[in-house]
PDB file of C-alpha atoms in Angstrom:
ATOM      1  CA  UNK A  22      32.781  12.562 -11.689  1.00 60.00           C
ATOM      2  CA  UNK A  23      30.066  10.986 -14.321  1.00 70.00           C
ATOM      3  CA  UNK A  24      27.736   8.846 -13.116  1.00 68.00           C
ATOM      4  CA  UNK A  25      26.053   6.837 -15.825  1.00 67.00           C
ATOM      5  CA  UNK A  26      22.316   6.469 -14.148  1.00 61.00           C
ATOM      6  CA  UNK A  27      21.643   3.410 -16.577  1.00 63.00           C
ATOM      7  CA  UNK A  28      24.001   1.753 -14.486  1.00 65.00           C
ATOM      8  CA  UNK A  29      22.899   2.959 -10.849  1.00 65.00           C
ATOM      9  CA  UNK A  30      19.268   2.583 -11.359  1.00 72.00           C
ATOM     10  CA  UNK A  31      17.488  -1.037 -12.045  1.00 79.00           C
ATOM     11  CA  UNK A  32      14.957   0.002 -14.723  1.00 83.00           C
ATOM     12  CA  UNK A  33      13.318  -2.963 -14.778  1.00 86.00           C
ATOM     13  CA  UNK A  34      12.242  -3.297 -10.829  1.00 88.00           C
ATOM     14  CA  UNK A  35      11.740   0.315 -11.643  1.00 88.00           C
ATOM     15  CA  UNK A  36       9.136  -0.680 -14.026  1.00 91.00           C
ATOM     16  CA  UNK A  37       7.883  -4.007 -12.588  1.00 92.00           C
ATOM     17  CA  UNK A  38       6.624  -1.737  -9.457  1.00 93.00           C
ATOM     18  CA  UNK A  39       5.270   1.092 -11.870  1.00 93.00           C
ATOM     19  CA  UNK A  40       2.588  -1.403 -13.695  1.00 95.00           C
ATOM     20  CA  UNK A  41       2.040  -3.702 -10.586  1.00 94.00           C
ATOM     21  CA  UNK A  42       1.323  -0.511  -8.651  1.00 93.00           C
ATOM     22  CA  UNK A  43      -0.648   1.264 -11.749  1.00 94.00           C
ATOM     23  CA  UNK A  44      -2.586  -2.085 -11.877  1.00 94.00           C
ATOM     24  CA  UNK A  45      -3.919  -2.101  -8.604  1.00 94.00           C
ATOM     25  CA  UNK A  46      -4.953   1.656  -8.991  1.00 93.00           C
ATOM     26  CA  UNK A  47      -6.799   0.822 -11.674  1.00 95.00           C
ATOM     27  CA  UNK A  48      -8.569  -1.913  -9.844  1.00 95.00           C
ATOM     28  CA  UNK A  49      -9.886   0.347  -7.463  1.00 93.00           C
ATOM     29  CA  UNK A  50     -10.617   3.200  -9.785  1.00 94.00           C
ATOM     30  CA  UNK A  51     -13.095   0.875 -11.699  1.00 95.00           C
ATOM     31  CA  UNK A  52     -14.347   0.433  -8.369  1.00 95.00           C
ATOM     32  CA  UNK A  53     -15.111   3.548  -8.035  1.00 92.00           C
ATOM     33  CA  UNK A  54     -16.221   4.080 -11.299  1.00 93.00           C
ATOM     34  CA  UNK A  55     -18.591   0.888 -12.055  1.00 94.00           C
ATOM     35  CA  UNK A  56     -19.895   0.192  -8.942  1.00 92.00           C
ATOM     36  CA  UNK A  57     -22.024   1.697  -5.889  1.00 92.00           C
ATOM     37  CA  UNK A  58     -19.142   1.120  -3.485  1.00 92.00           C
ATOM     38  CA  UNK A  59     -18.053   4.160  -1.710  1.00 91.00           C
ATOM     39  CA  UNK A  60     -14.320   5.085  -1.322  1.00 90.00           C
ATOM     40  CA  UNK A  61     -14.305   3.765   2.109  1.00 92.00           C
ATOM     41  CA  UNK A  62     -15.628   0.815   1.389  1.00 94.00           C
ATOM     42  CA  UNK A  63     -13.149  -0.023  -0.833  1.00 94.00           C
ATOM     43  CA  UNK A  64     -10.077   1.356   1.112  1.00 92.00           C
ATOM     44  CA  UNK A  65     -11.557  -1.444   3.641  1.00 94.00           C
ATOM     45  CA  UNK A  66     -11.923  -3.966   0.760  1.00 95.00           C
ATOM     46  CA  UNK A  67      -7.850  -3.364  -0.318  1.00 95.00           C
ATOM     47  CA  UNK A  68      -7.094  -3.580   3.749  1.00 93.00           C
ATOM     48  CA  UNK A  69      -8.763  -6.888   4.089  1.00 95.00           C
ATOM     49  CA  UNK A  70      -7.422  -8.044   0.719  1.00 95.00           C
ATOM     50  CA  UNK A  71      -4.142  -7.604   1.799  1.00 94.00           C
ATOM     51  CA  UNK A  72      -4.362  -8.974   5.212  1.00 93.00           C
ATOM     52  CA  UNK A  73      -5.930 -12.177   3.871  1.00 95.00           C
ATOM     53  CA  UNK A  74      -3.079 -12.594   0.810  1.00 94.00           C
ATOM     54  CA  UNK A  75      -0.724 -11.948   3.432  1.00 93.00           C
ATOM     55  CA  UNK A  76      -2.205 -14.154   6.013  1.00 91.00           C
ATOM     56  CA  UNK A  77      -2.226 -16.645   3.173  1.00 94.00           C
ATOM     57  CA  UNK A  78       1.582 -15.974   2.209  1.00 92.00           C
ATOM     58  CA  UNK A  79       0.113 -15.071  -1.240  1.00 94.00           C
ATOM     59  CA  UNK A  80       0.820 -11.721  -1.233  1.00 93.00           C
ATOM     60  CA  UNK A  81       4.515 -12.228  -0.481  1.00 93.00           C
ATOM     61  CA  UNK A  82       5.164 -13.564  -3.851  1.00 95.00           C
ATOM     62  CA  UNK A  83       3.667 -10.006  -5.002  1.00 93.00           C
ATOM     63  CA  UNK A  84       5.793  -7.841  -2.743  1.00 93.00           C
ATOM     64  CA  UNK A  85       9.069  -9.940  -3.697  1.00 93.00           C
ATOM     65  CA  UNK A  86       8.013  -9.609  -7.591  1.00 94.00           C
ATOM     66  CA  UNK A  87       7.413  -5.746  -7.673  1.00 92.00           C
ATOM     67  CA  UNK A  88       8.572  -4.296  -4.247  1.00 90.00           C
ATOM     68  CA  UNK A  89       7.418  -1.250  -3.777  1.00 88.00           C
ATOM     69  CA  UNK A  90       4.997  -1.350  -6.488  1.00 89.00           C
ATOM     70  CA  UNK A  91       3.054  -3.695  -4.463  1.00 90.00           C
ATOM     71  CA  UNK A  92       3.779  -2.751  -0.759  1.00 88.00           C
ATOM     72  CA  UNK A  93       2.755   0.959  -1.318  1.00 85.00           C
ATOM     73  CA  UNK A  94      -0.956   0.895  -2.143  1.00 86.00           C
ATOM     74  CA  UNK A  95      -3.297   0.264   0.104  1.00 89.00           C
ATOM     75  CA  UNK A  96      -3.198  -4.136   0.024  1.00 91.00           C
ATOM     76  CA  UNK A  97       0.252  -3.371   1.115  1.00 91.00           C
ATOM     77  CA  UNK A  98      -0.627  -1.678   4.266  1.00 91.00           C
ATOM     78  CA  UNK A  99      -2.897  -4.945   4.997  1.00 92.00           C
ATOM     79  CA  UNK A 100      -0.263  -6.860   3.627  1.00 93.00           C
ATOM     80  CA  UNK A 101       2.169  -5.717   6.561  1.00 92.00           C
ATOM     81  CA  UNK A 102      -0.745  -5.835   9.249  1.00 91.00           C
ATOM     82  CA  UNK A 103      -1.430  -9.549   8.980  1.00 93.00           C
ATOM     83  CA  UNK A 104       3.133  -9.846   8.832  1.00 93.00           C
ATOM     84  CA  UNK A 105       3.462  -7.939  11.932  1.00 93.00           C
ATOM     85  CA  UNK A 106       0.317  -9.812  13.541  1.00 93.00           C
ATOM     86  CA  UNK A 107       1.812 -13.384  12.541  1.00 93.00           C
ATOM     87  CA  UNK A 108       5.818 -12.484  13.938  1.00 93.00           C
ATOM     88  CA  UNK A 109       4.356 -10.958  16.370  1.00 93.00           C
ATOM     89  CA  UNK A 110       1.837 -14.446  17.811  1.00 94.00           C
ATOM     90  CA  UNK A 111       5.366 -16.233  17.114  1.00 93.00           C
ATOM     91  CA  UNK A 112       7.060 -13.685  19.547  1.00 93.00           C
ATOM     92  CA  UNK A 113       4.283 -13.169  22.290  1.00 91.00           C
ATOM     93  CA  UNK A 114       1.428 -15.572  21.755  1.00 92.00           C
ATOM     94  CA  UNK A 115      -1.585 -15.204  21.318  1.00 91.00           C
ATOM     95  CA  UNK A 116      -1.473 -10.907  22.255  1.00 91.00           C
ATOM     96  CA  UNK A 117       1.213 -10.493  19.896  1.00 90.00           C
ATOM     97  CA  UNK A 118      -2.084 -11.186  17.089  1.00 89.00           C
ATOM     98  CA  UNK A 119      -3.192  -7.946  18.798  1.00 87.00           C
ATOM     99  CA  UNK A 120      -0.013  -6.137  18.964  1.00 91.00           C
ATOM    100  CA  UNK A 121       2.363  -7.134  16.054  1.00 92.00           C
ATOM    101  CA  UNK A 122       0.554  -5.939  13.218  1.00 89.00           C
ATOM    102  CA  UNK A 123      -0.097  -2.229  14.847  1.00 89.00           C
ATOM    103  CA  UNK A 124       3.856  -1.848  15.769  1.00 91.00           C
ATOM    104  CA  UNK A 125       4.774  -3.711  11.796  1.00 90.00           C
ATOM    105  CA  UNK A 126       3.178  -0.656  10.561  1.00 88.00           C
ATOM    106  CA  UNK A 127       3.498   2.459  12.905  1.00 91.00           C
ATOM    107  CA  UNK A 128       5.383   4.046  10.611  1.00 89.00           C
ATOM    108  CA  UNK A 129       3.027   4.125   7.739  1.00 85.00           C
ATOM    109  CA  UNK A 130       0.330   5.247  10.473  1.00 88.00           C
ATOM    110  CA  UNK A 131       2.049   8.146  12.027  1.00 93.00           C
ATOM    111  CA  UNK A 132       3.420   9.188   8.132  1.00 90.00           C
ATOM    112  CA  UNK A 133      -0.085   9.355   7.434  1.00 88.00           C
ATOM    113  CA  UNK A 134      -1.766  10.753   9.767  1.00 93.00           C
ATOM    114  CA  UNK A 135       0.632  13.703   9.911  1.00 95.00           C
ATOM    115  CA  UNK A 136       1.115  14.109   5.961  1.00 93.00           C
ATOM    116  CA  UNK A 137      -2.860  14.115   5.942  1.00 90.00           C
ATOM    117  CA  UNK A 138      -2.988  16.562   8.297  1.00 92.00           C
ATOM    118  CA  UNK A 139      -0.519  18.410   6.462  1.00 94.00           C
ATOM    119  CA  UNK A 140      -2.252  18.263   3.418  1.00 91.00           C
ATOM    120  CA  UNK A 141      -5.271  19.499   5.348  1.00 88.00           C
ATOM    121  CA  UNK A 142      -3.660  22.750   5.842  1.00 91.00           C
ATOM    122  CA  UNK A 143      -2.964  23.556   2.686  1.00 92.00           C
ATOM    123  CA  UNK A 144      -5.934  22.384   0.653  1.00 87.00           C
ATOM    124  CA  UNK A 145      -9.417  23.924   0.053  1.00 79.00           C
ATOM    125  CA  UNK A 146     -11.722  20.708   0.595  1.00 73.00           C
ATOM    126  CA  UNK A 147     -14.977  21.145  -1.364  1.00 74.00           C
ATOM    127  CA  UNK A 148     -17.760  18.507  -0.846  1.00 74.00           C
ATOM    128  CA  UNK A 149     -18.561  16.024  -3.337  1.00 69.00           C
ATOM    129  CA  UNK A 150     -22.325  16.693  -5.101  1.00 73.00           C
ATOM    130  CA  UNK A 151     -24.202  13.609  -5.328  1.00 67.00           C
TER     131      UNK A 151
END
């Protein structure tokens, strides 16, 4: 059996979540590089980005544009916060604010937590000289 992978892939979502993606890395590596802001304070900044574009239904048109490209960096992860925290006020009130967004995004939190810990294991951390 040949299977003709121009056919099975879609090369050009492919490549609309490659530069959407790559474009908000380089946002927050010019961060980084041009600016006093530690990397915390930016993961924070791309959080509350997302949560606010989300809130706003901005950041919709974003995910539905470049899927993955654009629901995998860290805007993404606020993105689905403020989702889960809006079905979740329309399922339970006022506590679903409170709930919704931490069960929309369990997942990404437990996938996290134990990669990073993974990751942990294996690496040599060295601390960064100021």
């Amino acid at each position: 059996m040949n299977i003709n992978w121009i056919e099975v892939f879609d090369w050009w979502s492919l490549l609309k979540s490659f530069v959407v993606g790559g474009l908000i890395c380089i946002i927050g590596q010019i961060l980084i590089d041009k600016t006093k802001l530690t990397p915390a304070r930016i993961l924070v900044a791309f959080v509350t980005t997302g949560v606010i574009l989300g809130g706003l239904g901005i950041y919709e048109h974003l995910v539905n544009f470049a899927g993955c490209g654009a629901t995998v960096p860290l805007t993404g992860f606020g993105y689905n916060l403020a989702k889960g925290a809006i079905e979740g006020v329309k399922q339970f009130g006022i506590v679903g604010a409170f709930i919704g967004g931490v069960k929309a995004s369990a997942g990404g939190i437990a996938a996290a937590i134990f990669f990073g810990y993974i990751a942990s294991l294996i690496s040599k951390p060295k601390i960064k000289k100021q």
